[in-house]
PDB file of C-alpha atoms in Angstrom:
ATOM      1  CA  MET A   1      -2.528  65.094 -26.965  1.00  0.00           C
ATOM      2  CA  SER A   2       0.107  67.111 -28.692  1.00  0.00           C
ATOM      3  CA  HIS A   3      -0.360  70.470 -30.687  1.00  0.00           C
ATOM      4  CA  ALA A   4       1.815  71.768 -33.385  1.00  0.00           C
ATOM      5  CA  VAL A   5       2.099  75.256 -34.787  1.00  0.00           C
ATOM      6  CA  HIS A   6       2.528  74.983 -38.645  1.00  0.00           C
ATOM      7  CA  HIS A   7       5.996  76.887 -39.617  1.00  0.00           C
ATOM      8  CA  THR A   8       4.475  79.131 -42.358  1.00  0.00           C
ATOM      9  CA  THR A   9       0.481  79.271 -41.408  1.00  0.00           C
ATOM     10  CA  GLY A  10       0.608  79.537 -37.531  1.00  0.00           C
ATOM     11  CA  THR A  11      -2.611  77.054 -37.415  1.00  0.00           C
ATOM     12  CA  VAL A  12      -2.264  74.293 -34.719  1.00  0.00           C
ATOM     13  CA  ALA A  13      -2.530  70.918 -35.803  1.00  0.00           C
ATOM     14  CA  ARG A  14      -2.815  67.830 -33.355  1.00  0.00           C
ATOM     15  CA  ARG A  15      -0.140  65.360 -33.537  1.00  0.00           C
ATOM     16  CA  THR A  16      -1.992  61.749 -34.072  1.00  0.00           C
ATOM     17  CA  SER A  17       1.392  59.439 -33.234  1.00  0.00           C
ATOM     18  CA  PRO A  18       2.616  59.106 -29.881  1.00  0.00           C
ATOM     19  CA  ARG A  19       6.528  59.675 -29.698  1.00  0.00           C
ATOM     20  CA  LYS A  20       8.964  57.050 -29.046  1.00  0.00           C
ATOM     21  CA  ARG A  21      10.593  57.056 -26.003  1.00  0.00           C
ATOM     22  CA  THR A  22      14.450  55.732 -26.495  1.00  0.00           C
ATOM     23  CA  ASP A  23      17.293  56.431 -23.932  1.00  0.00           C
ATOM     24  CA  PHE A  24      20.412  57.990 -25.195  1.00  0.00           C
ATOM     25  CA  GLY A  25      21.855  55.124 -26.195  1.00  0.00           C
ATOM     26  CA  GLY A  26      18.996  54.818 -29.221  1.00  0.00           C
ATOM     27  CA  ARG A  27      17.354  51.817 -27.372  1.00  0.00           C
ATOM     28  CA  ARG A  28      13.782  51.486 -26.758  1.00  0.00           C
ATOM     29  CA  ARG A  29      12.913  51.647 -22.704  1.00  0.00           C
ATOM     30  CA  GLY A  30      10.072  49.732 -21.379  1.00  0.00           C
ATOM     31  CA  ARG A  31       8.864  46.531 -22.293  1.00  0.00           C
ATOM     32  CA  ASP A  32       9.635  45.315 -25.869  1.00  0.00           C
ATOM     33  CA  VAL A  33       8.793  42.061 -27.794  1.00  0.00           C
ATOM     34  CA  SER A  34      12.127  39.932 -28.613  1.00  0.00           C
ATOM     35  CA  GLU A  35      12.345  38.634 -32.232  1.00  0.00           C
ATOM     36  CA  GLN A  36      10.708  35.697 -30.893  1.00  0.00           C
ATOM     37  CA  GLY A  37       7.388  37.234 -30.106  1.00  0.00           C
ATOM     38  CA  GLY A  38       7.959  36.747 -26.459  1.00  0.00           C
ATOM     39  CA  PRO A  39       7.943  40.198 -23.893  1.00  0.00           C
ATOM     40  CA  GLU A  40      11.374  41.162 -22.578  1.00  0.00           C
ATOM     41  CA  GLU A  41      12.503  44.172 -20.329  1.00  0.00           C
ATOM     42  CA  VAL A  42      14.679  46.806 -21.623  1.00  0.00           C
ATOM     43  CA  ASP A  43      16.169  49.512 -19.331  1.00  0.00           C
ATOM     44  CA  GLU A  44      12.860  49.942 -17.305  1.00  0.00           C
ATOM     45  CA  ALA A  45      14.505  53.095 -15.382  1.00  0.00           C
ATOM     46  CA  VAL A  46      12.281  55.270 -13.597  1.00  0.00           C
ATOM     47  CA  GLU A  47      12.201  58.606 -15.249  1.00  0.00           C
ATOM     48  CA  ARG A  48      11.357  61.469 -13.865  1.00  0.00           C
ATOM     49  CA  PRO A  49      10.011  64.866 -15.878  1.00  0.00           C
ATOM     50  CA  GLN A  50      12.385  66.939 -17.884  1.00  0.00           C
ATOM     51  CA  VAL A  51      11.108  70.378 -17.583  1.00  0.00           C
ATOM     52  CA  ARG A  52      12.920  73.646 -17.968  1.00  0.00           C
ATOM     53  CA  VAL A  53      11.748  76.889 -18.264  1.00  0.00           C
ATOM     54  CA  ARG A  54      13.294  79.416 -21.101  1.00  0.00           C
ATOM     55  CA  ARG A  55      12.301  82.941 -22.571  1.00  0.00           C
ATOM     56  CA  ILE A  56      10.520  83.032 -25.559  1.00  0.00           C
ATOM     57  CA  TYR A  57      12.870  85.185 -27.136  1.00  0.00           C
ATOM     58  CA  GLU A  58      15.842  82.928 -27.263  1.00  0.00           C
ATOM     59  CA  ASP A  59      16.393  80.781 -30.184  1.00  0.00           C
ATOM     60  CA  PRO A  60      14.986  76.863 -29.737  1.00  0.00           C
ATOM     61  CA  ASP A  61      17.267  74.466 -28.715  1.00  0.00           C
ATOM     62  CA  PRO A  62      16.828  70.719 -30.340  1.00  0.00           C
ATOM     63  CA  ALA A  63      16.590  69.845 -26.507  1.00  0.00           C
ATOM     64  CA  ASP A  64      13.733  71.822 -26.179  1.00  0.00           C
ATOM     65  CA  GLY A  65      11.689  68.562 -26.756  1.00  0.00           C
ATOM     66  CA  ASP A  66       8.000  70.301 -26.556  1.00  0.00           C
ATOM     67  CA  ARG A  67       7.773  74.082 -26.425  1.00  0.00           C
ATOM     68  CA  VAL A  68       4.961  75.502 -24.650  1.00  0.00           C
ATOM     69  CA  LEU A  69       4.095  79.072 -24.069  1.00  0.00           C
ATOM     70  CA  VAL A  70       2.303  79.601 -20.564  1.00  0.00           C
ATOM     71  CA  ASP A  71       1.727  83.750 -20.839  1.00  0.00           C
ATOM     72  CA  ARG A  72      -2.039  84.816 -21.122  1.00  0.00           C
ATOM     73  CA  LEU A  73      -0.703  87.659 -23.460  1.00  0.00           C
ATOM     74  CA  TRP A  74       1.225  86.918 -26.754  1.00  0.00           C
ATOM     75  CA  PRO A  75       4.741  88.100 -26.319  1.00  0.00           C
ATOM     76  CA  ARG A  76       5.850  91.380 -28.041  1.00  0.00           C
ATOM     77  CA  GLY A  77       7.315  91.444 -31.237  1.00  0.00           C
ATOM     78  CA  MET A  78       7.554  87.489 -31.586  1.00  0.00           C
ATOM     79  CA  SER A  79       5.831  85.852 -34.997  1.00  0.00           C
ATOM     80  CA  LYS A  80       4.191  82.468 -34.463  1.00  0.00           C
ATOM     81  CA  VAL A  81       6.583  81.483 -37.009  1.00  0.00           C
ATOM     82  CA  ARG A  82       9.848  82.191 -34.891  1.00  0.00           C
ATOM     83  CA  ALA A  83       8.322  81.166 -31.819  1.00  0.00           C
ATOM     84  CA  HIS A  84       8.372  77.729 -32.686  1.00  0.00           C
ATOM     85  CA  LEU A  85       5.622  76.396 -30.393  1.00  0.00           C
ATOM     86  CA  ASP A  86       3.994  73.053 -29.858  1.00  0.00           C
ATOM     87  CA  GLU A  87       1.215  74.844 -27.734  1.00  0.00           C
ATOM     88  CA  TRP A  88       0.013  78.233 -26.513  1.00  0.00           C
ATOM     89  CA  CYS A  89      -1.200  77.260 -23.136  1.00  0.00           C
ATOM     90  CA  LYS A  90      -3.419  80.267 -21.864  1.00  0.00           C
ATOM     91  CA  GLN A  91      -5.367  78.212 -19.725  1.00  0.00           C
ATOM     92  CA  VAL A  92      -2.322  77.871 -17.211  1.00  0.00           C
ATOM     93  CA  ALA A  93      -1.825  81.474 -16.847  1.00  0.00           C
ATOM     94  CA  PRO A  94      -2.358  83.645 -13.947  1.00  0.00           C
ATOM     95  CA  SER A  95      -5.589  85.426 -13.748  1.00  0.00           C
ATOM     96  CA  PRO A  96      -5.424  88.971 -15.067  1.00  0.00           C
ATOM     97  CA  GLU A  97      -5.974  90.603 -11.542  1.00  0.00           C
ATOM     98  CA  LEU A  98      -3.056  88.314 -10.072  1.00  0.00           C
ATOM     99  CA  ARG A  99      -0.877  89.232 -13.094  1.00  0.00           C
ATOM    100  CA  ARG A 100      -1.823  93.090 -12.611  1.00  0.00           C
ATOM    101  CA  TRP A 101      -1.185  92.734  -8.934  1.00  0.00           C
ATOM    102  CA  TYR A 102       2.262  90.867  -9.064  1.00  0.00           C
ATOM    103  CA  ALA A 103       3.957  93.022 -12.100  1.00  0.00           C
ATOM    104  CA  HIS A 104       6.946  90.753 -11.875  1.00  0.00           C
ATOM    105  CA  ASP A 105       8.056  92.780  -8.377  1.00  0.00           C
ATOM    106  CA  PRO A 106      10.608  90.496  -6.947  1.00  0.00           C
ATOM    107  CA  ALA A 107       9.467  91.201  -3.327  1.00  0.00           C
ATOM    108  CA  LYS A 108       6.234  90.082  -3.957  1.00  0.00           C
ATOM    109  CA  TYR A 109       6.977  86.720  -5.689  1.00  0.00           C
ATOM    110  CA  PRO A 110       6.883  84.462  -2.412  1.00  0.00           C
ATOM    111  CA  GLU A 111       2.976  85.579  -2.128  1.00  0.00           C
ATOM    112  CA  PHE A 112       2.350  85.516  -5.976  1.00  0.00           C
ATOM    113  CA  ARG A 113       3.628  81.664  -5.910  1.00  0.00           C
ATOM    114  CA  ARG A 114       1.381  81.231  -3.067  1.00  0.00           C
ATOM    115  CA  ARG A 115      -1.637  82.631  -4.973  1.00  0.00           C
ATOM    116  CA  TYR A 116      -0.878  81.128  -8.151  1.00  0.00           C
ATOM    117  CA  LEU A 117      -0.482  77.622  -6.865  1.00  0.00           C
ATOM    118  CA  GLU A 118      -4.113  78.349  -5.204  1.00  0.00           C
ATOM    119  CA  GLU A 119      -5.786  79.543  -8.779  1.00  0.00           C
ATOM    120  CA  LEU A 120      -3.773  76.342 -10.133  1.00  0.00           C
ATOM    121  CA  ARG A 121      -6.003  73.838  -7.732  1.00  0.00           C
ATOM    122  CA  GLY A 122      -9.212  75.184  -9.370  1.00  0.00           C
ATOM    123  CA  PRO A 123     -11.118  72.927 -11.978  1.00  0.00           C
ATOM    124  CA  ASP A 124     -10.550  75.884 -14.687  1.00  0.00           C
ATOM    125  CA  HIS A 125      -6.767  74.540 -15.011  1.00  0.00           C
ATOM    126  CA  ALA A 126      -7.266  70.877 -14.367  1.00  0.00           C
ATOM    127  CA  ASP A 127      -7.333  69.987 -18.259  1.00  0.00           C
ATOM    128  CA  ALA A 128      -4.529  72.048 -18.819  1.00  0.00           C
ATOM    129  CA  LEU A 129      -2.264  70.966 -16.243  1.00  0.00           C
ATOM    130  CA  ALA A 130      -3.063  67.175 -17.149  1.00  0.00           C
ATOM    131  CA  ASP A 131      -2.201  67.859 -20.440  1.00  0.00           C
ATOM    132  CA  LEU A 132       1.179  69.373 -19.300  1.00  0.00           C
ATOM    133  CA  ARG A 133       1.808  66.645 -16.999  1.00  0.00           C
ATOM    134  CA  GLN A 134       1.204  64.275 -19.952  1.00  0.00           C
ATOM    135  CA  ARG A 135       3.905  66.153 -21.799  1.00  0.00           C
ATOM    136  CA  ALA A 136       6.519  66.253 -19.304  1.00  0.00           C
ATOM    137  CA  ALA A 137       6.272  62.148 -18.610  1.00  0.00           C
ATOM    138  CA  ALA A 138       6.419  61.727 -22.414  1.00  0.00           C
ATOM    139  CA  GLY A 139       9.639  63.627 -23.105  1.00  0.00           C
ATOM    140  CA  PRO A 140      11.430  67.019 -22.438  1.00  0.00           C
ATOM    141  CA  LEU A 141       9.365  69.759 -21.813  1.00  0.00           C
ATOM    142  CA  THR A 142       9.946  73.407 -22.419  1.00  0.00           C
ATOM    143  CA  LEU A 143       7.824  76.218 -20.582  1.00  0.00           C
ATOM    144  CA  LEU A 144       8.188  79.520 -22.288  1.00  0.00           C
ATOM    145  CA  THR A 145       7.756  82.868 -21.042  1.00  0.00           C
ATOM    146  CA  ALA A 146       8.028  86.434 -22.182  1.00  0.00           C
ATOM    147  CA  ALA A 147       9.171  87.737 -18.693  1.00  0.00           C
ATOM    148  CA  LYS A 148      12.435  89.381 -18.189  1.00  0.00           C
ATOM    149  CA  ARG A 149      13.295  87.140 -15.388  1.00  0.00           C
ATOM    150  CA  SER A 150      11.985  83.521 -15.849  1.00  0.00           C
ATOM    151  CA  ASP A 151      13.188  82.993 -12.437  1.00  0.00           C
ATOM    152  CA  ILE A 152      10.481  84.826 -10.708  1.00  0.00           C
ATOM    153  CA  SER A 153       7.657  83.989 -13.562  1.00  0.00           C
ATOM    154  CA  GLU A 154       4.647  81.653 -13.438  1.00  0.00           C
ATOM    155  CA  ALA A 155       6.754  79.439 -15.609  1.00  0.00           C
ATOM    156  CA  THR A 156       8.995  78.706 -12.783  1.00  0.00           C
ATOM    157  CA  VAL A 157       6.102  77.841 -10.521  1.00  0.00           C
ATOM    158  CA  LEU A 158       4.588  75.690 -13.067  1.00  0.00           C
ATOM    159  CA  LYS A 159       7.980  73.756 -13.548  1.00  0.00           C
ATOM    160  CA  GLU A 160       8.348  73.049  -9.524  1.00  0.00           C
ATOM    161  CA  LEU A 161       4.729  71.959  -9.805  1.00  0.00           C
ATOM    162  CA  LEU A 162       5.602  69.378 -12.785  1.00  0.00           C
ATOM    163  CA  ASP A 163       8.824  68.136 -11.719  1.00  0.00           C
ATOM    164  CA  PRO A 164       9.102  68.665  -8.075  1.00  0.00           C
ATOM    165  CA  HIS A 165      12.403  67.010  -7.744  1.00  0.00           C
ATOM    166  CA  ALA A 166      14.024  69.765  -9.465  1.00  0.00           C
ATOM    167  CA  SER A 167      16.483  71.845  -7.969  1.00  0.00           C
TER     168      SER A 167
END
Protein backbone atom coordinates (compact mmCIF):
# COMPACT_ATOMS: atom_id res chain seq x y z
CA MET A 1 0.00 0.00 0.00
CA SER A 2 1.31 3.47 -0.84
CA HIS A 3 1.51 6.51 1.35
CA ALA A 4 1.77 10.14 0.36
CA VAL A 5 2.88 13.11 2.42
CA HIS A 6 0.68 16.15 1.84
CA HIS A 7 2.85 18.96 0.48
CA THR A 8 1.60 21.68 2.86
CA THR A 9 0.45 19.93 6.02
CA GLY A 10 3.01 17.12 6.16
CA THR A 11 0.31 14.60 7.04
CA VAL A 12 0.55 11.09 5.67
CA ALA A 13 -2.28 9.69 3.55
CA ARG A 14 -2.63 6.26 1.98
CA ARG A 15 -3.06 5.96 -1.76
CA THR A 16 -6.16 3.96 -2.51
CA SER A 17 -5.85 3.43 -6.24
CA PRO A 18 -3.15 1.19 -7.72
CA ARG A 19 -0.70 2.62 -10.20
CA LYS A 20 -1.25 1.89 -13.86
CA ARG A 21 1.90 0.39 -15.32
CA THR A 22 2.88 1.31 -18.87
CA ASP A 23 5.98 0.76 -20.95
CA PHE A 24 8.00 3.64 -22.38
CA GLY A 25 5.66 3.87 -25.37
CA GLY A 26 2.66 4.46 -23.11
CA ARG A 27 1.15 1.01 -23.76
CA ARG A 28 -0.23 -1.01 -20.86
CA ARG A 29 1.78 -4.09 -19.96
CA GLY A 30 0.47 -7.48 -18.98
CA ARG A 31 -2.93 -8.91 -19.85
CA ASP A 32 -5.28 -6.49 -21.54
CA VAL A 33 -8.79 -6.78 -22.87
CA SER A 34 -9.42 -6.10 -26.54
CA GLU A 35 -12.36 -4.04 -27.75
CA GLN A 36 -14.26 -7.27 -28.42
CA GLY A 37 -13.87 -8.22 -24.77
CA GLY A 38 -11.37 -11.05 -25.24
CA PRO A 39 -8.00 -11.15 -23.48
CA GLU A 40 -4.83 -10.54 -25.46
CA GLU A 41 -1.18 -10.39 -24.48
CA VAL A 42 0.52 -7.00 -24.46
CA ASP A 43 4.30 -6.66 -24.03
CA GLU A 44 4.59 -9.40 -21.40
CA ALA A 45 8.28 -8.72 -20.64
CA VAL A 46 9.84 -9.72 -17.34
CA GLU A 47 10.51 -6.55 -15.44
CA ARG A 48 13.05 -6.24 -12.69
CA PRO A 49 12.75 -3.65 -9.97
CA GLN A 50 14.11 -0.18 -10.61
CA VAL A 51 15.62 0.78 -7.28
CA ARG A 52 18.04 3.63 -6.80
CA VAL A 53 19.66 5.42 -3.89
CA ARG A 54 19.87 9.19 -3.53
CA ARG A 55 20.60 11.72 -0.83
CA ILE A 56 17.48 13.38 0.52
CA TYR A 57 19.15 16.78 0.13
CA GLU A 58 19.18 16.41 -3.67
CA ASP A 59 16.25 17.92 -5.55
CA PRO A 60 13.51 15.43 -6.48
CA ASP A 61 13.71 13.99 -9.98
CA PRO A 62 10.62 13.02 -12.01
CA ALA A 63 12.23 9.59 -12.53
CA ASP A 64 12.36 8.95 -8.77
CA GLY A 65 9.03 7.16 -8.62
CA ASP A 66 8.16 6.44 -4.98
CA ARG A 67 10.49 8.34 -2.66
CA VAL A 68 11.09 6.53 0.64
CA LEU A 69 13.32 7.78 3.44
CA VAL A 70 15.04 4.80 5.09
CA ASP A 71 16.88 6.60 7.92
CA ARG A 72 15.75 6.22 11.53
CA LEU A 73 16.37 9.90 12.31
CA TRP A 74 14.84 12.82 10.41
CA PRO A 75 17.53 14.62 8.30
CA ARG A 76 18.79 17.89 9.73
CA GLY A 77 17.55 21.01 8.02
CA MET A 78 15.08 19.16 5.79
CA SER A 79 11.42 20.16 5.92
CA LYS A 80 8.74 17.57 5.24
CA VAL A 81 7.48 19.73 2.38
CA ARG A 82 10.91 19.93 0.72
CA ALA A 83 11.52 16.19 1.15
CA HIS A 84 8.68 15.20 -1.23
CA LEU A 85 8.34 11.82 0.48
CA ASP A 86 5.90 9.05 -0.26
CA GLU A 87 6.89 7.34 2.99
CA TRP A 88 9.32 7.49 5.90
CA CYS A 89 10.15 3.85 6.57
CA LYS A 90 11.98 3.93 9.92
CA GLN A 91 11.21 0.24 10.43
CA VAL A 92 13.96 -0.84 8.01
CA ALA A 93 16.65 1.42 9.46
CA PRO A 94 19.56 -0.17 11.34
CA SER A 95 19.18 -0.47 15.09
CA PRO A 96 20.48 2.48 17.11
CA GLU A 97 23.30 0.27 18.46
CA LEU A 98 24.43 -0.77 14.98
CA ARG A 99 24.13 2.79 13.67
CA ARG A 100 26.27 4.17 16.52
CA TRP A 101 28.87 1.37 16.17
CA TYR A 102 29.16 1.89 12.42
CA ALA A 103 29.33 5.72 12.42
CA HIS A 104 29.70 5.57 8.58
CA ASP A 105 33.32 4.46 8.88
CA PRO A 106 34.20 3.11 5.40
CA ALA A 107 36.54 0.52 6.94
CA LYS A 108 33.59 -0.95 8.89
CA TYR A 109 31.20 -1.13 5.91
CA PRO A 110 31.63 -4.86 5.10
CA GLU A 111 30.91 -5.81 8.73
CA PHE A 112 28.08 -3.25 8.94
CA ARG A 113 26.53 -4.74 5.80
CA ARG A 114 26.71 -8.27 7.26
CA ARG A 115 25.20 -7.22 10.62
CA TYR A 116 22.51 -5.09 8.99
CA LEU A 117 21.42 -7.92 6.68
CA GLU A 118 21.20 -10.14 9.76
CA GLU A 119 18.95 -7.54 11.45
CA LEU A 120 16.75 -7.37 8.35
CA ARG A 121 16.09 -11.13 8.60
CA GLY A 122 14.26 -10.55 11.88
CA PRO A 123 10.45 -10.52 12.13
CA ASP A 124 10.40 -6.83 13.11
CA HIS A 125 11.38 -5.86 9.56
CA ALA A 126 9.22 -8.28 7.57
CA ASP A 127 6.22 -6.00 6.93
CA ALA A 128 8.34 -2.99 6.03
CA LEU A 129 10.52 -5.03 3.65
CA ALA A 130 7.40 -6.51 2.04
CA ASP A 131 6.08 -2.97 1.47
CA LEU A 132 9.38 -1.90 -0.12
CA ARG A 133 9.40 -5.00 -2.35
CA GLN A 134 5.84 -4.22 -3.42
CA ARG A 135 6.79 -0.63 -4.24
CA ALA A 136 9.83 -1.78 -6.22
CA ALA A 137 7.71 -4.21 -8.22
CA ALA A 138 5.10 -1.52 -8.95
CA GLY A 139 7.50 1.01 -10.42
CA PRO A 140 10.64 3.05 -9.83
CA LEU A 141 11.65 3.29 -6.17
CA THR A 142 14.13 5.76 -4.74
CA LEU A 143 15.59 5.01 -1.32
CA LEU A 144 16.59 8.24 0.37
CA THR A 145 19.24 8.77 3.01
CA ALA A 146 20.88 11.75 4.68
CA ALA A 147 24.28 10.01 4.74
CA LYS A 148 27.07 12.00 3.10
CA ARG A 149 28.23 8.84 1.33
CA SER A 150 25.17 7.00 0.13
CA ASP A 151 27.37 4.26 -1.36
CA ILE A 152 28.18 2.99 2.16
CA SER A 153 24.76 3.59 3.71
CA GLU A 154 21.89 1.32 4.75
CA ALA A 155 20.05 2.50 1.63
CA THR A 156 22.67 0.80 -0.57
CA VAL A 157 22.33 -2.45 1.38
CA LEU A 158 18.54 -2.26 0.95
CA LYS A 159 18.93 -1.59 -2.77
CA GLU A 160 21.05 -4.73 -3.12
CA LEU A 161 18.41 -6.68 -1.23
CA LEU A 162 15.48 -5.32 -3.28
CA ASP A 163 17.24 -5.44 -6.66
CA PRO A 164 19.87 -8.21 -6.51
CA HIS A 165 20.66 -7.87 -10.26
CA ALA A 166 21.70 -4.21 -9.93
CA SER A 167 25.32 -3.47 -10.52
